[in-house]
PDB file of C-alpha atoms in Angstrom:
ATOM      1  CA  GLU A   1      31.743 -10.599 -33.364  1.00 95.00           C
ATOM      2  CA  VAL A   2      29.150 -10.365 -30.713  1.00 96.00           C
ATOM      3  CA  GLN A   3      28.886  -6.470 -29.832  1.00 97.00           C
ATOM      4  CA  LEU A   4      25.983  -4.254 -28.302  1.00 98.00           C
ATOM      5  CA  VAL A   5      26.016  -0.544 -29.540  1.00 98.00           C
ATOM      6  CA  GLN A   6      24.373   2.264 -27.779  1.00 98.00           C
ATOM      7  CA  SER A   7      23.028   4.732 -28.503  1.00 98.00           C
ATOM      8  CA  GLY A   8      25.329   8.616 -27.910  1.00 98.00           C
ATOM      9  CA  ALA A   9      25.051  10.434 -24.262  1.00 98.00           C
ATOM     10  CA  GLU A  10      21.943  12.538 -23.976  1.00 98.00           C
ATOM     11  CA  VAL A  11      21.522  15.768 -21.884  1.00 98.00           C
ATOM     12  CA  LYS A  12      18.001  16.765 -21.337  1.00 98.00           C
ATOM     13  CA  LYS A  13      16.001  18.521 -18.333  1.00 98.00           C
ATOM     14  CA  PRO A  14      13.253  17.085 -15.959  1.00 98.00           C
ATOM     15  CA  GLY A  15      10.485  16.286 -16.820  1.00 98.00           C
ATOM     16  CA  GLU A  16      11.297  15.225 -20.666  1.00 98.00           C
ATOM     17  CA  SER A  17      11.044  11.979 -21.838  1.00 98.00           C
ATOM     18  CA  LEU A  18      14.100   9.732 -23.698  1.00 98.00           C
ATOM     19  CA  LYS A  19      14.801   6.697 -25.148  1.00 98.00           C
ATOM     20  CA  ILE A  20      17.972   5.262 -25.210  1.00 98.00           C
ATOM     21  CA  SER A  21      18.633   2.884 -27.396  1.00 98.00           C
ATOM     22  CA  CYS A  22      21.067  -1.081 -27.796  1.00 98.00           C
ATOM     23  CA  LYS A  23      21.879  -2.835 -31.114  1.00 98.00           C
ATOM     24  CA  GLY A  24      23.007  -6.221 -31.334  1.00 97.00           C
ATOM     25  CA  SER A  25      25.027  -7.710 -34.194  1.00 97.00           C
ATOM     26  CA  GLY A  26      27.261 -10.882 -34.115  1.00 97.00           C
ATOM     27  CA  TYR A  27      25.051 -13.535 -32.742  1.00 96.00           C
ATOM     28  CA  SER A  28      20.964 -14.156 -32.899  1.00 95.00           C
ATOM     29  CA  PHE A  29      19.681 -11.376 -31.819  1.00 95.00           C
ATOM     30  CA  THR A  30      15.425 -13.400 -30.888  1.00 95.00           C
ATOM     31  CA  ASN A  31      17.068 -16.044 -28.545  1.00 94.00           C
ATOM     32  CA  TYR A  32      19.096 -13.568 -26.039  1.00 95.00           C
ATOM     33  CA  TRP A  33      17.533 -11.714 -23.262  1.00 96.00           C
ATOM     34  CA  ILE A  34      18.562  -8.365 -23.347  1.00 97.00           C
ATOM     35  CA  ALA A  35      19.149  -6.416 -19.753  1.00 97.00           C
ATOM     36  CA  TRP A  36      19.849  -3.353 -18.591  1.00 98.00           C
ATOM     37  CA  VAL A  37      21.967  -2.046 -16.444  1.00 98.00           C
ATOM     38  CA  ARG A  38      21.987   0.863 -13.963  1.00 98.00           C
ATOM     39  CA  GLN A  39      25.202   2.600 -12.688  1.00 98.00           C
ATOM     40  CA  MET A  40      24.966   5.844 -10.715  1.00 98.00           C
ATOM     41  CA  PRO A  41      27.672   8.391 -10.908  1.00 97.00           C
ATOM     42  CA  GLY A  42      30.195   6.858  -8.490  1.00 95.00           C
ATOM     43  CA  LYS A  43      28.723   3.958  -7.400  1.00 96.00           C
ATOM     44  CA  GLY A  44      27.749   0.352  -7.599  1.00 96.00           C
ATOM     45  CA  LEU A  45      25.830  -1.819 -10.732  1.00 97.00           C
ATOM     46  CA  GLU A  46      22.073  -2.136 -10.964  1.00 97.00           C
ATOM     47  CA  TRP A  47      20.129  -4.558 -12.734  1.00 97.00           C
ATOM     48  CA  MET A  48      16.838  -3.225 -13.892  1.00 97.00           C
ATOM     49  CA  GLY A  49      15.132  -5.351 -16.257  1.00 96.00           C
ATOM     50  CA  ILE A  50      15.296  -7.879 -19.372  1.00 96.00           C
ATOM     51  CA  PHE A  51      13.196  -8.751 -22.749  1.00 96.00           C
ATOM     52  CA  TYR A  52      13.518 -11.578 -24.644  1.00 96.00           C
ATOM     53  CA  PRO A  53      12.629 -10.441 -28.526  1.00 95.00           C
ATOM     54  CA  GLY A  54      11.736 -13.265 -29.483  1.00 93.00           C
ATOM     55  CA  ASP A  55       8.163 -13.246 -27.793  1.00 93.00           C
ATOM     56  CA  SER A  56       8.863  -9.742 -26.079  1.00 94.00           C
ATOM     57  CA  ASP A  57       8.556 -11.393 -22.858  1.00 95.00           C
ATOM     58  CA  THR A  58      10.240  -8.457 -20.688  1.00 96.00           C
ATOM     59  CA  ARG A  59      10.746  -8.650 -16.207  1.00 95.00           C
ATOM     60  CA  TYR A  60      10.918  -5.436 -14.423  1.00 96.00           C
ATOM     61  CA  SER A  61      13.684  -5.571 -10.892  1.00 95.00           C
ATOM     62  CA  PRO A  62      10.819  -4.407  -8.087  1.00 94.00           C
ATOM     63  CA  SER A  63      12.882  -0.862  -8.245  1.00 94.00           C
ATOM     64  CA  PHE A  64      12.523  -0.420 -11.710  1.00 96.00           C
ATOM     65  CA  GLN A  65       8.869  -1.034 -12.286  1.00 96.00           C
ATOM     66  CA  GLY A  66       6.722   1.552 -13.232  1.00 96.00           C
ATOM     67  CA  GLN A  67       9.871   4.047 -13.882  1.00 97.00           C
ATOM     68  CA  VAL A  68      10.898   2.876 -16.984  1.00 98.00           C
ATOM     69  CA  THR A  69      10.051   0.683 -19.766  1.00 98.00           C
ATOM     70  CA  ILE A  70      12.218  -2.047 -22.052  1.00 98.00           C
ATOM     71  CA  SER A  71      11.021  -2.921 -25.403  1.00 96.00           C
ATOM     72  CA  ALA A  72      12.730  -3.914 -28.619  1.00 96.00           C
ATOM     73  CA  ASP A  73      12.516  -3.944 -32.926  1.00 95.00           C
ATOM     74  CA  LYS A  74      13.674  -7.218 -33.353  1.00 94.00           C
ATOM     75  CA  SER A  75      13.579  -6.761 -37.552  1.00 95.00           C
ATOM     76  CA  ILE A  76      16.241  -4.032 -36.588  1.00 96.00           C
ATOM     77  CA  ASN A  77      17.594  -5.750 -33.876  1.00 97.00           C
ATOM     78  CA  ALA A  78      17.536  -3.240 -31.292  1.00 98.00           C
ATOM     79  CA  ALA A  79      16.686  -2.862 -27.478  1.00 98.00           C
ATOM     80  CA  TYR A  80      15.271   0.115 -26.024  1.00 98.00           C
ATOM     81  CA  LEU A  81      15.094   1.735 -22.721  1.00 98.00           C
ATOM     82  CA  GLN A  82      12.788   5.018 -22.200  1.00 98.00           C
ATOM     83  CA  TRP A  83      11.454   6.919 -19.445  1.00 98.00           C
ATOM     84  CA  SER A  84       8.381   9.434 -19.906  1.00 98.00           C
ATOM     85  CA  SER A  85       9.027  11.608 -17.505  1.00 97.00           C
ATOM     86  CA  LEU A  86      12.558  11.634 -16.464  1.00 98.00           C
ATOM     87  CA  LYS A  87      13.862  13.270 -12.942  1.00 97.00           C
ATOM     88  CA  ALA A  88      17.816  14.561 -11.836  1.00 98.00           C
ATOM     89  CA  SER A  89      18.254  11.039 -10.075  1.00 97.00           C
ATOM     90  CA  ASP A  90      17.889   9.410 -13.030  1.00 98.00           C
ATOM     91  CA  THR A  91      21.001  10.553 -14.081  1.00 98.00           C
ATOM     92  CA  ALA A  92      23.587   7.610 -14.631  1.00 98.00           C
ATOM     93  CA  MET A  93      25.393   5.357 -17.328  1.00 98.00           C
ATOM     94  CA  TYR A  94      22.680   2.603 -18.571  1.00 98.00           C
ATOM     95  CA  TYR A  95      24.049  -0.626 -20.280  1.00 98.00           C
ATOM     96  CA  CYS A  96      22.531  -2.714 -22.197  1.00 98.00           C
ATOM     97  CA  ALA A  97      23.850  -6.466 -21.530  1.00 98.00           C
ATOM     98  CA  ARG A  98      23.302  -9.793 -23.371  1.00 97.00           C
ATOM     99  CA  GLN A  99      22.363 -12.665 -20.286  1.00 95.00           C
ATOM    100  CA  SER A 100      21.115 -16.302 -20.781  1.00 88.00           C
ATOM    101  CA  PRO A 101      19.815 -17.530 -19.336  1.00 86.00           C
ATOM    102  CA  LEU A 102      16.891 -15.842 -17.540  1.00 86.00           C
ATOM    103  CA  TRP A 103      17.485 -16.770 -14.419  1.00 85.00           C
ATOM    104  CA  SER A 104      21.098 -16.834 -14.000  1.00 86.00           C
ATOM    105  CA  GLY A 105      24.025 -13.703 -13.399  1.00 86.00           C
ATOM    106  CA  TYR A 106      25.434 -14.367 -16.955  1.00 92.00           C
ATOM    107  CA  ILE A 107      26.349 -11.553 -18.920  1.00 94.00           C
ATOM    108  CA  ASP A 108      28.818 -11.995 -21.463  1.00 94.00           C
ATOM    109  CA  TYR A 109      28.291  -9.174 -23.455  1.00 96.00           C
ATOM    110  CA  TRP A 110      28.276  -5.447 -22.880  1.00 98.00           C
ATOM    111  CA  GLY A 111      27.539  -2.352 -24.517  1.00 98.00           C
ATOM    112  CA  GLN A 112      29.870   0.687 -23.942  1.00 98.00           C
ATOM    113  CA  GLY A 113      27.138   2.830 -21.891  1.00 98.00           C
ATOM    114  CA  THR A 114      24.945   5.460 -22.476  1.00 98.00           C
ATOM    115  CA  LEU A 115      25.343   8.243 -20.230  1.00 98.00           C
ATOM    116  CA  VAL A 116      22.165   9.989 -19.294  1.00 98.00           C
ATOM    117  CA  THR A 117      22.563  13.691 -17.284  1.00 98.00           C
ATOM    118  CA  VAL A 118      19.615  15.519 -16.659  1.00 98.00           C
ATOM    119  CA  SER A 119      19.602  18.844 -15.498  1.00 97.00           C
ATOM    120  CA  SER A 120      18.347  21.908 -15.419  1.00 95.00           C
TER     121      SER A 120
ATOM    122  CA  GLN B   1      21.657  -1.124  -0.089  1.00 54.00           C
ATOM    123  CA  SER B   2      22.922  -4.234  -2.099  1.00 62.00           C
ATOM    124  CA  VAL B   3      21.517  -7.255  -1.217  1.00 82.00           C
ATOM    125  CA  LEU B   4      25.090  -8.972  -1.527  1.00 96.00           C
ATOM    126  CA  THR B   5      27.644  -7.559   0.580  1.00 97.00           C
ATOM    127  CA  GLN B   6      30.887  -7.393  -0.305  1.00 97.00           C
ATOM    128  CA  PRO B   7      33.773  -5.445   1.624  1.00 97.00           C
ATOM    129  CA  PRO B   8      33.914  -1.258  -0.392  1.00 96.00           C
ATOM    130  CA  SER B   9      37.442  -2.055  -1.172  1.00 96.00           C
ATOM    131  CA  ALA B  10      40.514  -4.203  -1.276  1.00 96.00           C
ATOM    132  CA  SER B  11      44.603  -3.405  -1.926  1.00 96.00           C
ATOM    133  CA  GLY B  12      47.456  -5.538  -2.583  1.00 96.00           C
ATOM    134  CA  THR B  13      50.984  -5.301  -3.896  1.00 96.00           C
ATOM    135  CA  PRO B  14      52.241  -6.640  -7.328  1.00 97.00           C
ATOM    136  CA  GLY B  15      52.607 -10.515  -7.791  1.00 97.00           C
ATOM    137  CA  GLN B  16      50.697 -10.261  -4.359  1.00 97.00           C
ATOM    138  CA  ARG B  17      47.504 -13.010  -3.937  1.00 97.00           C
ATOM    139  CA  VAL B  18      44.114 -10.973  -3.278  1.00 97.00           C
ATOM    140  CA  THR B  19      40.854 -12.173  -2.289  1.00 96.00           C
ATOM    141  CA  PHE B  20      37.149 -10.724  -2.451  1.00 93.00           C
ATOM    142  CA  SER B  21      33.850 -11.809  -0.395  1.00 97.00           C
ATOM    143  CA  CYS B  22      30.611 -11.738  -1.154  1.00 98.00           C
ATOM    144  CA  SER B  23      28.279 -12.832   1.153  1.00 98.00           C
ATOM    145  CA  GLY B  24      23.937 -13.517   0.302  1.00 97.00           C
ATOM    146  CA  SER B  25      21.986 -15.026   1.392  1.00 96.00           C
ATOM    147  CA  SER B  26      19.731 -18.586   0.558  1.00 95.00           C
ATOM    148  CA  SER B  27      17.313 -16.898  -2.026  1.00 95.00           C
ATOM    149  CA  ASN B  28      20.026 -15.733  -4.012  1.00 96.00           C
ATOM    150  CA  ILE B  29      23.922 -17.495  -3.687  1.00 97.00           C
ATOM    151  CA  GLY B  30      22.424 -20.487  -1.871  1.00 96.00           C
ATOM    152  CA  SER B  31      20.402 -21.892  -4.334  1.00 96.00           C
ATOM    153  CA  ASN B  32      22.396 -19.654  -7.764  1.00 96.00           C
ATOM    154  CA  TYR B  33      25.088 -19.967  -9.493  1.00 96.00           C
ATOM    155  CA  VAL B  34      27.641 -16.689  -8.921  1.00 97.00           C
ATOM    156  CA  TYR B  35      29.015 -14.580 -11.413  1.00 97.00           C
ATOM    157  CA  TRP B  36      31.945 -11.891 -11.090  1.00 98.00           C
ATOM    158  CA  TYR B  37      32.187  -9.170 -13.554  1.00 98.00           C
ATOM    159  CA  GLN B  38      35.654  -6.791 -12.836  1.00 98.00           C
ATOM    160  CA  GLN B  39      34.363  -3.075 -14.459  1.00 98.00           C
ATOM    161  CA  LEU B  40      38.354  -1.440 -15.202  1.00 97.00           C
ATOM    162  CA  PRO B  41      37.915   2.694 -14.707  1.00 95.00           C
ATOM    163  CA  GLY B  42      35.855   4.545 -17.495  1.00 94.00           C
ATOM    164  CA  THR B  43      34.977   1.084 -19.112  1.00 97.00           C
ATOM    165  CA  ALA B  44      31.899  -1.350 -19.655  1.00 98.00           C
ATOM    166  CA  PRO B  45      31.735  -4.651 -17.231  1.00 98.00           C
ATOM    167  CA  LYS B  46      33.536  -7.168 -18.443  1.00 97.00           C
ATOM    168  CA  LEU B  47      32.486 -11.198 -17.035  1.00 97.00           C
ATOM    169  CA  LEU B  48      35.116 -12.800 -15.389  1.00 97.00           C
ATOM    170  CA  ILE B  49      34.240 -15.498 -13.484  1.00 97.00           C
ATOM    171  CA  TYR B  50      31.077 -17.589 -14.327  1.00 97.00           C
ATOM    172  CA  ARG B  51      28.997 -20.699 -12.573  1.00 97.00           C
ATOM    173  CA  ASN B  52      31.132 -20.367  -9.761  1.00 97.00           C
ATOM    174  CA  ASN B  53      34.267 -20.644 -10.760  1.00 98.00           C
ATOM    175  CA  GLN B  54      35.081 -20.585 -14.070  1.00 97.00           C
ATOM    176  CA  ARG B  55      36.397 -18.951 -16.532  1.00 97.00           C
ATOM    177  CA  PRO B  56      34.887 -17.262 -20.139  1.00 96.00           C
ATOM    178  CA  SER B  57      38.152 -17.406 -22.721  1.00 95.00           C
ATOM    179  CA  GLY B  58      40.525 -15.599 -22.489  1.00 95.00           C
ATOM    180  CA  VAL B  59      40.484 -14.913 -18.816  1.00 97.00           C
ATOM    181  CA  PRO B  60      43.738 -15.627 -17.036  1.00 96.00           C
ATOM    182  CA  ASP B  61      44.118 -18.502 -15.035  1.00 96.00           C
ATOM    183  CA  ARG B  62      45.197 -16.223 -11.676  1.00 97.00           C
ATOM    184  CA  PHE B  63      41.444 -15.641 -11.688  1.00 98.00           C
ATOM    185  CA  SER B  64      39.591 -17.816  -9.902  1.00 98.00           C
ATOM    186  CA  GLY B  65      36.478 -17.993  -7.999  1.00 98.00           C
ATOM    187  CA  SER B  66      34.554 -20.025  -5.365  1.00 98.00           C
ATOM    188  CA  LYS B  67      31.390 -20.674  -3.133  1.00 98.00           C
ATOM    189  CA  SER B  68      30.459 -22.083  -0.276  1.00 97.00           C
ATOM    190  CA  GLY B  69      26.326 -22.421   1.464  1.00 97.00           C
ATOM    191  CA  THR B  70      26.092 -18.348   1.278  1.00 97.00           C
ATOM    192  CA  SER B  71      29.374 -16.870   0.316  1.00 98.00           C
ATOM    193  CA  ALA B  72      31.506 -16.615  -2.496  1.00 98.00           C
ATOM    194  CA  SER B  73      35.297 -15.483  -2.764  1.00 98.00           C
ATOM    195  CA  LEU B  74      37.020 -14.649  -5.828  1.00 98.00           C
ATOM    196  CA  ALA B  75      40.671 -14.653  -5.917  1.00 98.00           C
ATOM    197  CA  ILE B  76      43.801 -13.064  -7.389  1.00 97.00           C
ATOM    198  CA  SER B  77      47.534 -13.933  -7.908  1.00 97.00           C
ATOM    199  CA  GLY B  78      49.684 -13.128  -9.461  1.00 97.00           C
ATOM    200  CA  LEU B  79      48.323  -9.734  -8.707  1.00 97.00           C
ATOM    201  CA  ARG B  80      49.723  -6.807 -11.650  1.00 97.00           C
ATOM    202  CA  SER B  81      48.913  -2.832 -11.927  1.00 96.00           C
ATOM    203  CA  GLU B  82      46.660  -3.412 -14.685  1.00 96.00           C
ATOM    204  CA  ASP B  83      43.753  -5.269 -12.152  1.00 97.00           C
ATOM    205  CA  GLU B  84      43.722  -1.986 -10.578  1.00 97.00           C
ATOM    206  CA  ALA B  85      39.421  -2.094 -10.872  1.00 98.00           C
ATOM    207  CA  ASP B  86      36.038  -2.153  -9.488  1.00 98.00           C
ATOM    208  CA  TYR B  87      34.863  -6.000  -8.704  1.00 98.00           C
ATOM    209  CA  TYR B  88      31.243  -7.324  -8.664  1.00 98.00           C
ATOM    210  CA  CYS B  89      29.528 -10.212  -7.015  1.00 98.00           C
ATOM    211  CA  ALA B  90      26.179 -10.911  -8.686  1.00 97.00           C
ATOM    212  CA  ALA B  91      23.381 -13.737  -8.715  1.00 96.00           C
ATOM    213  CA  TRP B  92      20.291 -14.375  -9.360  1.00 95.00           C
ATOM    214  CA  ASP B  93      18.021 -14.472  -7.117  1.00 94.00           C
ATOM    215  CA  ASP B  94      14.511 -15.901  -6.666  1.00 94.00           C
ATOM    216  CA  SER B  95      13.369 -13.578  -4.239  1.00 93.00           C
ATOM    217  CA  LEU B  96      12.971 -10.552  -6.244  1.00 91.00           C
ATOM    218  CA  SER B  97      13.298 -12.801  -9.580  1.00 92.00           C
ATOM    219  CA  GLY B  98      16.313 -11.179 -11.386  1.00 93.00           C
ATOM    220  CA  VAL B  99      19.721 -10.428 -10.595  1.00 95.00           C
ATOM    221  CA  ILE B 100      21.377  -8.661  -7.722  1.00 96.00           C
ATOM    222  CA  PHE B 101      24.930  -6.938  -7.557  1.00 96.00           C
ATOM    223  CA  GLY B 102      27.731  -6.586  -4.353  1.00 97.00           C
ATOM    224  CA  GLY B 103      28.125  -3.047  -4.409  1.00 96.00           C
ATOM    225  CA  GLY B 104      31.722  -3.989  -5.130  1.00 97.00           C
ATOM    226  CA  THR B 105      35.126  -3.766  -4.090  1.00 98.00           C
ATOM    227  CA  LYS B 106      37.846  -1.279  -5.166  1.00 98.00           C
ATOM    228  CA  LEU B 107      41.060  -2.975  -5.621  1.00 97.00           C
ATOM    229  CA  THR B 108      44.102  -0.992  -5.153  1.00 97.00           C
ATOM    230  CA  VAL B 109      47.447  -2.081  -6.777  1.00 96.00           C
ATOM    231  CA  LEU B 110      49.947  -0.428  -4.243  1.00 92.00           C
TER     232      LEU B 110
END
């Protein structure tokens, strides 16, 4: 069974750093892209970027380029989304999801989401 | 503002047929497949329709998708109370080189 299990909810202060994780199982982790999707409170879905664990190819949506870093450790089937300096506007639910191929909106498995709250 | 345009809300009564529209452009819907996602309250999105009109295993045939030019639509027939959710369309955008989602349509089953 394919599963993407994300790390737990986080409460942070503005300016702090954060790295959240997404662990895949039940499939060949290196053969599928992992995307990150943001959902701000009461709002819609936003595709942030994507990572291919097989060769570390990384793409970012223009809206998120330079704001976050996407990475992965294929030795433990984990993908990451990190911030170096959080802002209040980063408060949102973040989903990791399996996407394939790259040039499609075919996202067949989603993590349960990680709620990030940034507040002073 | 989303690149794909969806009406913010829709409603229907049990048993009815409802449709949702999704409008895009030549760089997304016009040249790529359309996908639909259902997000039940408090849960992660779920793939409902892929490649314009294909249903993943387990999705009832009450759900159907279509595409024409730069627009797409999702139809739900035999509406049920458990269909109450947010519905998002999505497509790859060649100009942005990324996936774009519509703003979502909130379905209320009266």
